[in-house]
PDB file of C-alpha atoms in Angstrom:
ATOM      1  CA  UNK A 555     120.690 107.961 120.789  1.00  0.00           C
ATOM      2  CA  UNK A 556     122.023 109.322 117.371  1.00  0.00           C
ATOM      3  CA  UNK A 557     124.413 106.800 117.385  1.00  0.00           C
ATOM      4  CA  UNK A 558     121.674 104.058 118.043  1.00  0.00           C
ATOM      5  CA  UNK A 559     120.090 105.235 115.093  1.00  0.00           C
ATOM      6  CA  UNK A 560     123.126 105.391 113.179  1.00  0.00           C
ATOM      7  CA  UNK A 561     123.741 101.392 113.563  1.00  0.00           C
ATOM      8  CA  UNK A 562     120.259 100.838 112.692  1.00  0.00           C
ATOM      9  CA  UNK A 563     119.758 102.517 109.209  1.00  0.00           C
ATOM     10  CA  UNK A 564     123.836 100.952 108.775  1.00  0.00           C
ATOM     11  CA  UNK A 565     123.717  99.146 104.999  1.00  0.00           C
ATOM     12  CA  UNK A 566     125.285  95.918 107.270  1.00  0.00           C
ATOM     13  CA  UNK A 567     122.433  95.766 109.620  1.00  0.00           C
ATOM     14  CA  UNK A 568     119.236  96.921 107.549  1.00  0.00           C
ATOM     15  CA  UNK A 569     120.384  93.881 104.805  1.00  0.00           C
ATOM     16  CA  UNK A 570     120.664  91.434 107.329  1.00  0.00           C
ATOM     17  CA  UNK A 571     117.322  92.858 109.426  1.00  0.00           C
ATOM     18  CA  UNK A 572     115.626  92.410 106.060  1.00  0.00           C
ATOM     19  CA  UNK A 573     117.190  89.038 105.345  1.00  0.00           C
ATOM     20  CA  UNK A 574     115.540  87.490 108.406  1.00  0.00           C
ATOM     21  CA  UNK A 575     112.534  89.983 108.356  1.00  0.00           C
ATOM     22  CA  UNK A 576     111.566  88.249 104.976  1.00  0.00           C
ATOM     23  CA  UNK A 577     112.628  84.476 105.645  1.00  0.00           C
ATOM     24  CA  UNK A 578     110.679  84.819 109.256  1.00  0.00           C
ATOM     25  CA  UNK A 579     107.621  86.730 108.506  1.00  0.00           C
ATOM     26  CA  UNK A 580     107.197  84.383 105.054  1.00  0.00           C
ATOM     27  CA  UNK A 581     107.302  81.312 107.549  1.00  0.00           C
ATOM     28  CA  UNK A 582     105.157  82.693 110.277  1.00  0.00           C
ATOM     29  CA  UNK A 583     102.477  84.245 107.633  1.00  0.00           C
ATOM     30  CA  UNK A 584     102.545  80.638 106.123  1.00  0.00           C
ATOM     31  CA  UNK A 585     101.524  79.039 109.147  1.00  0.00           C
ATOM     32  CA  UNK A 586      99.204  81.570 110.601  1.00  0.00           C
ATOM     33  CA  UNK A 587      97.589  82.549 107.137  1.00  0.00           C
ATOM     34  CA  UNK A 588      98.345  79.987 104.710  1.00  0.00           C
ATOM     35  CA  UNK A 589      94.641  78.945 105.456  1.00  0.00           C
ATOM     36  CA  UNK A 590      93.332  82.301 104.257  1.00  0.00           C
ATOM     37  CA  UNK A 591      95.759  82.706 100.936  1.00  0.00           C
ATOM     38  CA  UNK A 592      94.860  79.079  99.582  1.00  0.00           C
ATOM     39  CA  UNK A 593      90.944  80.232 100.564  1.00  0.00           C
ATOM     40  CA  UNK A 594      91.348  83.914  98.903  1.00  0.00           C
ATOM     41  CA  UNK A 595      90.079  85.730 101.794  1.00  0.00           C
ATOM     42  CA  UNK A 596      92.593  87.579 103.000  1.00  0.00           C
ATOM     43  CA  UNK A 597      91.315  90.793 103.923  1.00  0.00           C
ATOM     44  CA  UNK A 598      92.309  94.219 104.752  1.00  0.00           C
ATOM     45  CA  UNK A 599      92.814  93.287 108.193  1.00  0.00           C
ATOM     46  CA  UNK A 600      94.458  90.232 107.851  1.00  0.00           C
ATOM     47  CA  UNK A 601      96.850  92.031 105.130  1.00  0.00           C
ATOM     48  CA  UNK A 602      97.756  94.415 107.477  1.00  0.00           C
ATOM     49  CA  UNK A 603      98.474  91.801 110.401  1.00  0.00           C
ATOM     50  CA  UNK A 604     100.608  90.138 107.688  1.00  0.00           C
ATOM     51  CA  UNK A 605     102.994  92.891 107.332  1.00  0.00           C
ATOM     52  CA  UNK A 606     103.244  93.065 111.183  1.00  0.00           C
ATOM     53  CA  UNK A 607     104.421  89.656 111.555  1.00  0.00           C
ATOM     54  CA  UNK A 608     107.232  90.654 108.863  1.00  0.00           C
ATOM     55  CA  UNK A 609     107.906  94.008 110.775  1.00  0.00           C
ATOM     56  CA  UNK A 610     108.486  91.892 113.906  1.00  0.00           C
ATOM     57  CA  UNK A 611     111.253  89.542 113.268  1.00  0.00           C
ATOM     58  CA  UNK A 612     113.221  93.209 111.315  1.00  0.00           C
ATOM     59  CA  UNK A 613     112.557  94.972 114.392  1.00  0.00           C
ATOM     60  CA  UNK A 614     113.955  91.940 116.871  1.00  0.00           C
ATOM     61  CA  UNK A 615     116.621  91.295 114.440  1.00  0.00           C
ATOM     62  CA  UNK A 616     117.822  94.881 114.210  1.00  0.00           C
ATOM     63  CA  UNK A 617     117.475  95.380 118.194  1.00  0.00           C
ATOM     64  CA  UNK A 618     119.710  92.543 118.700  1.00  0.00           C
ATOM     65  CA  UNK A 619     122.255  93.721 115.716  1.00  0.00           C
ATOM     66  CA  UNK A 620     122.660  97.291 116.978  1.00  0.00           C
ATOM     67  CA  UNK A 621     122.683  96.053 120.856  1.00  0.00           C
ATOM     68  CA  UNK A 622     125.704  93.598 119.720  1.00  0.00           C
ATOM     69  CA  UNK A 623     127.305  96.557 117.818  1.00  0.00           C
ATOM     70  CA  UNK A 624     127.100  98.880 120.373  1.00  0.00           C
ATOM     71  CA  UNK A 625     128.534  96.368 122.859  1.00  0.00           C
ATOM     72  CA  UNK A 626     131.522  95.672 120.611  1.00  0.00           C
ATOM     73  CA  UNK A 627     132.189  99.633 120.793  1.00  0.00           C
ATOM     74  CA  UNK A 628     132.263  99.624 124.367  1.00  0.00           C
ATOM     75  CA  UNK A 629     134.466  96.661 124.480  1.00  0.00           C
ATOM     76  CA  UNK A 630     137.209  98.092 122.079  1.00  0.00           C
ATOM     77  CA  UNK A 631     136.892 102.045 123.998  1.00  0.00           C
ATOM     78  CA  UNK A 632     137.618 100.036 126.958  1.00  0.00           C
ATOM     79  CA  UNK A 633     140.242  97.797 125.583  1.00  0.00           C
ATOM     80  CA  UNK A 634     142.137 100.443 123.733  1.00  0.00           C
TER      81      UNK A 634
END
């Protein structure tokens, strides 16, 4: 487990989680909430459901990072 959390917080893998965090939240928030920025009545609630649909895409994309990582390892312990 400490070396799960190890990959995650990694420089490599939290830039590139945020990279695609920010470029696939701004494009889902767009088309879920674009309705209630142009109207100005984004509320609390919808603010907060905002920053979940960013939180998603870091979460998959870090998931997926640290999975292939971790595979890699096993590959080259097995290799060598």
């Amino acid at each position: 487990m400490r070396d799960w959390f190890a990959l995650a917080f990694s420089p490599s893998v939290v830039k590139r989680s945020l990279k695609y965090a920010l470029i696939v939240g701004l494009i889902l928030i767009l088309i879920n909430h674009s309705d209630a920025i142009l109207h100005g009545t984004v509320t609390f609630s919808r603010f907060c459901r905002m920053m979940l649909t960013v939180l998603v895409p870091y979460m998959v994309s870090t998931l997926s990072s640290v999975g292939a990582l971790m595979e890699k390892q096993k590959r080259d312990a097995e290799g060598a």
